[in-house]
Coordinates of C-alpha atoms in Angstrom, one line a residue:
M1 CA -27.8 -3.6 -14.6
E2 CA -24.7 -3.7 -12.3
D3 CA -25.6 -2.6 -8.7
P4 CA -22.7 0.4 -8.0
S5 CA -23.6 0.0 -4.2
S6 CA -22.1 -3.6 -4.2
S7 CA -19.3 -2.9 -7.0
I8 CA -15.6 -2.3 -5.7
A9 CA -12.9 -0.7 -8.4
I10 CA -9.6 -1.4 -8.0
F11 CA -7.1 0.6 -9.6
G12 CA -4.0 -1.0 -9.8
A13 CA -3.4 -4.6 -10.5
G14 CA 0.0 -5.0 -8.9
W15 CA 1.5 -6.9 -5.9
L16 CA -1.3 -6.0 -3.6
G17 CA -4.5 -5.1 -5.9
L18 CA -4.9 -7.9 -7.6
A19 CA -4.3 -10.3 -4.5
L20 CA -7.3 -7.8 -3.3
A21 CA -9.0 -8.1 -6.4
R22 CA -8.5 -12.2 -6.3
K23 CA -9.3 -12.5 -2.5
L24 CA -13.2 -10.4 -3.1
Q25 CA -13.8 -12.7 -6.0
A26 CA -13.6 -15.7 -4.3
D27 CA -16.0 -13.8 -1.6
S28 CA -18.7 -13.8 -4.0
V29 CA -20.1 -10.6 -2.2
Y30 CA -19.0 -8.1 -4.6
S31 CA -18.8 -7.2 -8.1
V32 CA -14.8 -6.6 -8.6
K33 CA -13.6 -4.7 -11.4
L34 CA -9.6 -3.4 -11.6
S35 CA -7.7 -1.7 -14.0
V36 CA -4.8 -2.3 -16.0
T37 CA -2.3 -0.9 -18.4
G38 CA -2.0 -3.3 -20.9
E39 CA -4.0 -5.6 -23.3
A40 CA -1.8 -8.9 -22.4
K41 CA -2.7 -8.3 -18.4
R42 CA -6.3 -7.5 -19.4
N43 CA -6.6 -10.8 -21.6
A44 CA -5.0 -12.5 -18.9
L45 CA -7.1 -11.4 -15.8
E46 CA -10.3 -11.8 -18.1
A47 CA -9.1 -15.5 -18.8
E48 CA -8.8 -15.9 -15.1
G49 CA -12.3 -14.9 -14.4
L50 CA -11.8 -10.9 -13.1
C51 CA -13.4 -8.1 -15.0
A52 CA -10.6 -5.9 -16.6
F53 CA -10.5 -2.7 -17.3
Q54 CA -7.3 -0.9 -19.8
L55 CA -7.1 2.5 -18.4
T56 CA -3.9 4.7 -17.6
A57 CA -3.4 7.9 -15.7
P58 CA -4.2 10.7 -16.1
E59 CA -4.0 10.2 -20.5
N60 CA -6.5 7.2 -21.1
L61 CA -9.1 7.1 -17.7
N62 CA -12.3 6.7 -20.0
S63 CA -14.6 8.5 -17.7
E64 CA -17.7 7.5 -19.2
S65 CA -16.2 3.1 -19.0
T66 CA -18.5 1.6 -16.0
F67 CA -15.1 0.8 -14.0
W68 CA -15.9 4.1 -12.6
Q69 CA -20.1 3.2 -11.3
A70 CA -18.8 1.3 -7.6
E71 CA -19.5 2.4 -4.2
T72 CA -15.6 2.0 -3.5
L73 CA -13.0 3.0 -5.3
V74 CA -9.2 1.4 -4.1
I75 CA -6.3 3.1 -5.4
S76 CA -3.2 0.8 -4.9
M77 CA -0.8 2.3 -7.1
A78 CA 2.8 3.7 -6.0
P79 CA 5.1 5.9 -7.4
R80 CA 7.6 4.5 -10.2
G81 CA 10.2 6.9 -10.8
D82 CA 7.2 9.8 -11.3
Y83 CA 7.5 11.4 -8.0
F84 CA 6.3 15.3 -9.3
A85 CA 3.9 13.4 -11.9
Y86 CA 2.5 10.9 -9.2
P87 CA 0.1 13.5 -6.8
E88 CA -1.8 14.6 -10.5
R89 CA -2.0 11.0 -11.7
V90 CA -3.7 9.7 -8.5
G91 CA -5.4 13.1 -8.0
A92 CA -7.1 12.6 -11.9
V93 CA -7.9 8.9 -10.9
A94 CA -10.0 9.9 -7.9
S95 CA -11.4 12.9 -9.7
T96 CA -12.9 10.5 -12.1
F97 CA -14.3 8.5 -9.7
L98 CA -16.1 10.9 -7.6
A99 CA -17.6 12.4 -11.2
R100 CA -19.3 9.2 -11.5
S101 CA -20.0 8.1 -8.4
A102 CA -21.4 10.6 -5.9
G103 CA -21.0 9.4 -2.4
G104 CA -18.6 7.4 -2.9
Q105 CA -16.1 6.1 -0.5
I106 CA -11.7 5.8 -1.7
I107 CA -8.9 4.2 0.1
F108 CA -5.8 4.8 -0.6
T109 CA -2.9 2.6 0.0
S110 CA -0.2 4.7 1.1
S111 CA 3.1 4.7 2.5
T112 CA 4.9 4.9 6.4
S113 CA 8.1 7.0 4.0
V114 CA 5.3 10.0 4.4
Y115 CA 7.2 10.3 8.1
P116 CA 10.7 11.5 8.3
D117 CA 13.6 9.5 10.0
T118 CA 14.4 10.9 12.9
G119 CA 14.7 7.9 15.4
L120 CA 11.4 8.3 17.3
A121 CA 8.6 6.4 16.8
V122 CA 5.8 7.9 14.7
D123 CA 1.7 7.5 14.7
E124 CA -0.5 8.9 13.0
T125 CA -0.2 12.5 14.4
C126 CA 2.7 13.7 13.7
V127 CA 3.0 16.4 11.6
Q128 CA 6.9 16.0 10.8
E129 CA 7.0 16.5 7.2
P130 CA 8.6 14.0 5.0
T131 CA 12.2 14.3 3.5
S132 CA 12.6 11.6 0.8
H133 CA 11.1 12.0 -2.8
N134 CA 8.8 9.3 -2.5
G135 CA 7.9 10.4 1.0
I136 CA 6.9 14.6 -0.5
S137 CA 5.4 12.8 -3.3
I138 CA 3.1 10.7 -1.4
K139 CA 2.1 13.4 1.1
A140 CA 1.0 15.8 -1.7
T141 CA -1.2 13.1 -3.0
E142 CA -3.2 12.4 0.5
R143 CA -3.5 16.2 0.5
I144 CA -4.9 16.4 -2.5
L145 CA -7.4 13.1 -2.1
V146 CA -8.7 14.7 1.6
G147 CA -9.3 17.7 -0.3
L148 CA -11.6 15.9 -3.3
S149 CA -13.6 14.4 -0.4
E150 CA -14.3 13.6 3.3
R151 CA -15.0 10.4 2.1
V152 CA -11.6 8.9 2.2
Y153 CA -9.9 6.2 4.1
I154 CA -5.4 6.5 3.9
L155 CA -3.7 3.4 5.1
R156 CA -0.5 3.8 5.7
L157 CA 1.2 0.8 4.9
A158 CA 5.0 -0.5 6.3
G159 CA 7.2 -2.3 3.7
L160 CA 5.1 -5.2 2.5
I161 CA 6.5 -8.3 2.8
G162 CA 4.5 -11.9 1.9
E163 CA 5.4 -15.6 1.1
D164 CA 6.5 -14.7 -2.3
R165 CA 7.7 -11.0 -1.6
N166 CA 10.5 -10.2 0.4
P167 CA 13.7 -8.0 0.2
I168 CA 16.0 -10.1 0.7
F169 CA 16.4 -11.2 -2.9
R170 CA 16.9 -7.8 -3.5
M171 CA 19.9 -7.9 -0.8
A172 CA 21.5 -11.1 -1.6
G173 CA 25.2 -10.7 -2.3
R174 CA 25.1 -6.8 -1.9
T175 CA 28.3 -5.2 -0.5
G176 CA 29.3 -1.7 1.0
L177 CA 25.5 -1.5 2.6
T178 CA 25.2 1.4 5.4
G179 CA 22.3 1.8 7.7
G180 CA 22.3 -1.7 9.5
A181 CA 21.4 -0.4 13.2
N182 CA 18.1 1.1 11.1
R183 CA 15.0 -0.5 12.4
L184 CA 12.7 -1.9 9.9
N185 CA 8.7 -1.2 9.3
L186 CA 7.3 -4.0 7.6
V187 CA 3.5 -5.4 7.1
Y188 CA 2.4 -8.7 5.8
R189 CA 0.4 -8.3 2.5
E190 CA -2.4 -10.5 4.2
S191 CA -3.0 -8.6 7.2
C192 CA -3.7 -5.3 4.8
L193 CA -6.3 -7.3 2.7
A194 CA -7.7 -8.1 6.1
V195 CA -7.8 -4.5 6.8
I196 CA -9.1 -3.3 3.2
C197 CA -12.0 -6.3 3.2
A198 CA -13.1 -4.9 7.0
L199 CA -13.6 -1.5 5.6
L200 CA -16.1 -2.9 3.5
V201 CA -18.1 -4.3 6.2
R202 CA -17.4 -2.4 9.4
P203 CA -16.8 1.3 8.3
I204 CA -14.9 3.2 11.1
P205 CA -14.1 7.1 10.9
Y206 CA -12.9 8.4 7.8
G207 CA -8.9 9.5 8.0
I208 CA -5.4 8.1 8.2
Y209 CA -4.6 4.9 9.9
N210 CA -0.9 3.0 10.0
L211 CA -0.8 -0.3 9.0
A212 CA 2.8 -2.0 10.6
I213 CA 4.2 -5.6 12.5
N214 CA 4.9 -4.2 16.2
E215 CA 7.7 -5.7 15.5
H216 CA 11.1 -3.5 14.4
P217 CA 14.4 -5.6 13.3
R218 CA 17.4 -4.1 12.8
R219 CA 18.1 -4.0 9.1
D220 CA 21.3 -6.3 9.4
D221 CA 20.0 -8.5 11.6
Y222 CA 16.8 -9.1 9.6
Y223 CA 18.6 -9.5 6.3
L224 CA 21.4 -11.9 7.1
A225 CA 19.1 -14.5 8.7
G226 CA 16.9 -13.9 5.4
A227 CA 20.4 -14.8 3.7
R228 CA 21.0 -17.4 5.5
A229 CA 17.5 -18.9 5.6
Y230 CA 16.9 -18.9 1.5
G231 CA 21.0 -20.0 1.4
L232 CA 21.8 -16.9 -0.1
E233 CA 24.7 -15.2 -0.4
L234 CA 25.1 -13.0 2.7
P235 CA 24.9 -9.0 2.4
E236 CA 27.7 -7.1 3.8
F237 CA 27.2 -3.7 6.0
I238 CA 29.3 -1.4 6.1
E239 CA 30.2 2.3 8.8
P240 CA 28.0 4.0 9.4
E241 CA 25.9 1.8 11.1
W242 CA 22.9 4.5 11.8
T243 CA 21.3 6.6 8.8
G244 CA 18.3 7.6 10.1
D245 CA 14.6 5.6 10.8
K246 CA 11.6 6.0 12.4
I247 CA 9.2 3.2 14.4
V248 CA 5.7 3.0 13.1
L249 CA 2.8 2.6 15.6
A250 CA -0.1 1.5 14.3
E251 CA -2.2 1.0 17.3
K252 CA -5.2 3.1 15.8
I253 CA -6.4 0.6 13.4
K254 CA -6.0 -2.1 16.0
N255 CA -8.3 -0.6 18.6
V256 CA -10.7 0.6 15.8
L257 CA -11.4 -3.0 13.8
G258 CA -9.7 -5.1 16.5
I259 CA -6.8 -6.6 14.0
E260 CA -3.7 -7.6 15.0
F261 CA -0.6 -7.5 12.7
G262 CA 1.1 -10.3 14.6
T263 CA 5.0 -10.7 14.5
L264 CA 7.5 -11.3 12.4
R265 CA 7.6 -15.4 10.9
K266 CA 10.4 -17.4 10.6
F267 CA 11.8 -17.5 7.4

């Protein structure tokens, strides 16, 4: 029988969740399970040697599934335009897990979009409410999770980037872009994986932690440099030059875990 104390369940097999599952599987320390929404992806991941369960929130969570027998649940799912339904979906996932795993802990990959664009530096003590649909939805989700359990890590991730993912590929050649002077908040996927893996072996106080590189380039500088490096058509920026931003500080998690997020690498 599977030992729940050495088992990690990952709800959401996206760019971050799947990479986490592969990393934990390769480390051979934990029993790793992850959820997918489609049969084809489940079959593909099982062929890869991963333990995948076909689950959807909230309509098909199958509370009797062995997926929920785990010490830690990582919820790695972002809103996809379903801003009003998203908090309910994540809440249903967390409630199902907690009903099956008494004393289990939750790691939720949140977003720095919960901070409003005031032009100021923000850390985890910021109490100002978000103004974007995405931020409002995610902040509501955070509140649901901490209301369900005291054993919750909320990781507010800046914009995720990595070797095979960069927003420049979506921005190349676009015209009429505003906000060129807005400062960006970014974080490498590998840094997020390092933090999550560290939490599994080096528990720290539950709560909210920002994850962001301590470097905040202008939006136009970053995208233009990326387009030139990859030989892509340059994006065009127009007025207004500044449309609102913030600088996300991540000193809290650095101080307790000793993990540095580094600086932006060259394209």
